């Protein structure tokens, strides 16, 4: 049997949701020559969020895509330190070099708004590779039809494409359509974040009692700190997210 050579096909792809998953799928797909449109229900002009990690398995392809973490004001912590909740002594620390040695890339810390903004710029930029992604804002999707495939917008419009990607977050409408049953999101037993907030670094630096939190005066190390209370499975995770 002979080998058939297929011409590279350019698909028209609809992505639902302009979160980090939707935008990164869009960047990836435009880079491989596809024509991408995103339908996002919000106006996306007032993104919110706090700190988010960009671990080595993400930074390896983001750097390949042209991310300059320093220009985007991402932070590279020197270590990830686990602290005793009662004494605040460091129990053990994982140095940043371990990420590079083990995975070949660094763990970066960023503000979600900065990361999201970079993805959006990268997706819609006129400069290539590929065709700029078209972002349709305030266009909520109310239905997926995988047979066509198509989506139905809140205003009743039906749009079809060669491929539809559901990236509409944890309450995605796509899961029920694809799996054929309702999947309610449930909180995970571990690593479940309840409260998330930002404190300006200047406020921590001003107060002698909290100065150490931002930057250890003795070691000058910038740390991602994890304080775990195993008896109650509670934890505080703290890290700087914008240079
Ligand atoms: C506003 C916001 C702030 C966040 N802040 C942080 C943070 O500070 N730190 C952190 O670690 N994680 C944060 N997260 C979570 C983190 O970004 C996501 O959990 C993770 O990146 C997964 O992203 P996602 O794209 O799958 O889903 P999401 O980030 O939830 O994105 C889904 C997108 O789809 C859109 N959408 C949903 N339903 C529809 C629909 N029917 N039609 C059209 N569009 C739809 C939503 O408006 C949203 O833009 C935040 C998420 C959001 C939405």
XYZ file of C-alpha atoms and ligand atoms in Angstrom:
296
model
C 0.000 0.000 0.000
C 1.417 3.379 -0.984
C 1.606 6.384 1.296
C -0.832 9.197 0.596
C 0.512 12.693 0.965
C -2.105 15.099 2.374
C -1.892 18.808 1.800
C -1.815 20.742 5.097
C -5.425 21.719 5.743
C -6.467 25.059 7.156
C -9.557 24.655 9.319
C -12.067 27.234 10.462
C -12.162 26.797 14.235
C -14.548 28.286 16.790
C -13.371 28.458 20.410
C -15.882 29.197 23.152
C -14.320 31.187 26.014
C -11.391 33.597 26.113
C -9.907 32.413 29.388
C -6.372 31.113 29.567
C -7.362 27.766 28.029
C -9.278 29.328 25.122
C -6.623 31.910 24.325
C -3.745 29.441 24.530
C -5.616 27.003 22.255
C -6.170 29.923 19.870
C -2.475 30.865 19.821
C -1.490 27.256 19.251
C -4.029 26.751 16.436
C -3.206 29.996 14.600
C 0.463 29.032 14.723
C -0.373 25.825 12.848
C -2.199 27.694 10.090
C -5.842 27.536 11.172
C -8.394 30.351 11.073
C -9.657 30.885 14.617
C -12.591 32.825 16.071
C -13.293 33.066 19.809
C -16.734 33.738 21.284
C -16.518 35.167 24.818
C -19.533 36.096 26.905
C -17.934 38.972 28.851
C -16.592 42.292 27.591
C -13.103 41.112 28.738
C -12.030 44.701 29.266
C -11.741 44.408 33.016
C -9.927 41.132 33.643
C -9.432 40.237 37.268
C -7.343 37.718 39.112
C -4.542 37.404 41.572
C -1.343 35.393 41.495
C -0.978 32.404 39.171
C 1.966 30.084 38.639
C 3.514 29.352 35.257
C 5.246 26.032 35.903
C 8.037 24.560 33.725
C 5.646 22.477 31.607
C 3.881 25.726 30.621
C 6.904 28.035 30.435
C 8.647 25.664 27.986
C 6.071 26.292 25.262
C 5.294 29.904 26.184
C 8.975 30.803 25.706
C 8.865 28.994 22.382
C 5.846 31.162 21.490
C 7.846 34.304 22.248
C 6.982 35.101 25.868
C 9.533 37.370 27.533
C 8.745 36.783 31.235
C 10.974 39.642 32.364
C 9.328 42.161 30.025
C 5.915 40.920 31.241
C 7.068 41.533 34.823
C 6.804 37.881 35.876
C 8.758 36.902 38.991
C 11.233 34.056 39.324
C 11.327 32.968 42.938
C 14.577 31.564 44.278
C 12.833 28.741 46.050
C 9.572 27.136 47.085
C 9.683 26.960 50.890
C 7.439 24.894 53.158
C 6.961 26.552 56.552
C 5.842 25.244 59.905
C 2.461 26.915 60.659
C 3.257 27.498 64.343
C 6.897 28.615 64.285
C 7.107 29.848 60.655
C 10.455 28.091 60.447
C 11.329 26.666 57.042
C 10.840 22.900 57.111
C 12.362 22.373 53.697
C 12.836 24.310 50.494
C 12.914 23.330 46.853
C 15.408 25.573 45.018
C 14.471 27.050 41.638
C 17.554 25.376 40.117
C 15.796 22.056 40.637
C 13.144 23.008 38.067
C 15.786 23.865 35.520
C 17.833 20.736 36.265
C 14.843 18.412 36.211
C 12.594 19.964 33.560
C 14.904 22.304 31.640
C 12.724 25.360 32.357
C 11.920 27.711 35.236
C 8.813 28.119 37.359
C 7.551 31.675 36.872
C 5.066 33.548 39.046
C 2.720 36.036 37.456
C -0.360 38.146 37.928
C -3.240 36.491 36.079
C -4.138 39.793 34.427
C -0.601 40.074 32.958
C -0.592 36.468 31.748
C -4.092 36.767 30.288
C -3.210 40.076 28.581
C -0.122 38.511 26.991
C -2.179 35.594 25.635
C -4.753 37.991 24.238
C -2.116 40.134 22.531
C -0.388 37.045 21.155
C -3.654 35.617 19.804
C -4.859 38.783 18.093
C -1.519 40.329 17.010
C -1.128 41.183 13.344
C 2.408 39.762 13.446
C 2.470 36.019 12.745
C 2.882 33.196 12.658
C -0.578 32.567 11.263
C -3.695 34.658 10.867
C -4.793 36.917 13.758
C -7.500 35.356 15.912
C -10.859 37.170 15.804
C -12.205 37.784 19.292
C -15.979 38.312 19.556
C -16.812 39.806 22.940
C -20.158 39.849 24.768
C -21.272 36.870 22.697
C -22.521 34.215 25.119
C -22.903 30.686 23.788
C -26.025 28.854 24.965
C -25.762 25.596 23.033
C -23.266 23.291 21.365
C -24.225 20.961 18.531
C -21.336 18.507 17.994
C -23.018 16.840 14.979
C -22.755 19.913 12.712
C -20.539 21.107 14.570
C -22.045 24.451 15.559
C -22.763 26.786 18.453
C -25.870 28.805 19.242
C -25.434 32.302 20.635
C -27.699 33.956 23.190
C -29.117 36.180 20.430
C -30.255 33.057 18.540
C -27.511 33.089 15.892
C -26.189 29.670 14.869
C -22.553 29.480 13.739
C -20.856 26.446 12.305
C -17.183 25.638 11.780
C -14.917 22.712 10.954
C -14.105 22.312 14.648
C -15.589 23.730 17.862
C -13.465 23.880 21.004
C -15.270 24.234 24.342
C -13.043 26.322 26.634
C -15.837 27.870 28.664
C -14.421 27.052 32.066
C -15.389 24.818 34.942
C -19.138 25.202 34.274
C -18.699 24.401 30.567
C -21.844 23.617 28.610
C -19.767 21.329 26.383
C -19.152 18.523 28.870
C -22.778 17.374 29.006
C -23.096 17.448 25.217
C -19.870 15.509 24.679
C -20.200 13.013 27.529
C -23.978 12.616 27.392
C -24.475 13.200 31.104
C -24.324 16.129 33.473
C -21.020 16.506 35.341
C -21.293 18.857 38.290
C -17.998 20.509 39.217
C -16.987 19.399 42.685
C -14.321 20.813 44.972
C -11.151 18.759 45.045
C -10.115 17.217 48.353
C -6.663 18.772 48.203
C -5.213 22.052 47.004
C -8.605 23.703 46.992
C -8.286 27.460 47.181
C -10.946 29.254 49.178
C -9.629 32.792 49.495
C -7.367 34.642 47.102
C -6.135 38.196 47.591
C -3.279 40.557 46.787
C -1.267 42.686 49.205
C 0.908 45.451 47.711
C 4.566 44.580 48.327
C 5.162 48.142 49.563
C 2.706 47.588 52.451
C 4.584 44.464 53.528
C 7.945 46.213 53.240
C 6.789 49.204 55.312
C 5.836 47.118 58.337
C 8.849 45.679 60.252
C 6.706 42.711 61.290
C 5.894 41.686 57.731
C 8.975 42.861 55.845
C 10.446 39.346 55.932
C 7.437 38.033 54.073
C 8.243 39.933 50.932
C 11.952 39.371 51.001
C 14.008 37.566 53.600
C 16.334 40.187 55.078
C 19.043 37.693 55.898
C 19.161 35.461 52.853
C 17.771 38.038 50.362
C 15.837 35.156 48.870
C 12.525 35.659 47.116
C 10.360 32.742 48.168
C 7.122 31.126 47.243
C 5.906 30.178 50.725
C 3.590 27.311 51.546
C 2.401 27.019 55.112
C 0.593 23.758 55.697
C -1.378 22.665 58.703
C -1.689 18.958 58.094
C -4.077 18.277 60.985
C -6.762 20.479 59.420
C -5.626 20.199 55.772
C -5.460 23.988 55.629
C -2.768 25.880 53.885
C -1.634 29.368 53.015
C 0.194 29.847 49.745
C 1.941 33.164 49.194
C 4.185 34.439 46.443
C 5.163 37.638 44.654
C 3.521 37.922 41.252
C 4.621 41.183 39.625
C 8.068 42.804 39.468
C -11.945 36.090 36.233
C -11.003 34.956 36.622
C -9.970 35.186 37.553
C -9.106 34.149 37.906
N -8.084 34.406 38.760
C -7.168 33.445 39.039
C -6.039 33.719 39.840
O -5.864 34.820 40.303
N -5.155 32.727 40.093
C -5.326 31.470 39.597
O -4.491 30.587 39.857
N -6.394 31.182 38.824
C -7.307 32.140 38.535
N -8.378 31.879 37.733
C -8.534 30.524 37.288
C -7.651 30.173 36.148
O -7.420 31.240 35.257
C -8.406 29.065 35.441
O -8.873 28.131 36.371
C -7.558 28.277 34.541
O -6.691 29.091 33.815
C -8.465 27.522 33.600
O -8.857 28.425 32.598
P -10.018 28.164 31.610
O -9.712 29.013 30.422
O -10.270 26.711 31.421
O -11.314 28.701 32.349
P -11.690 30.175 32.779
O -10.510 30.938 33.196
O -12.830 30.050 33.715
O -12.217 30.841 31.402
C -13.441 30.493 30.789
C -13.853 31.640 29.889
O -15.035 31.251 29.201
C -15.984 32.280 29.277
N -17.311 31.652 29.197
C -17.898 30.876 30.136
N -19.088 30.441 29.708
C -19.249 30.962 28.477
C -20.303 30.887 27.518
N -21.420 30.184 27.760
N -20.156 31.551 26.348
C -19.019 32.263 26.068
N -18.004 32.383 26.949
C -18.114 31.732 28.133
C -15.723 32.954 30.614
O -16.229 34.275 30.658
C -14.202 32.908 30.664
O -13.609 34.024 30.044
C -9.282 32.863 37.355
C -10.324 32.638 36.414
C -11.167 33.672 36.040
C -12.292 33.420 35.020
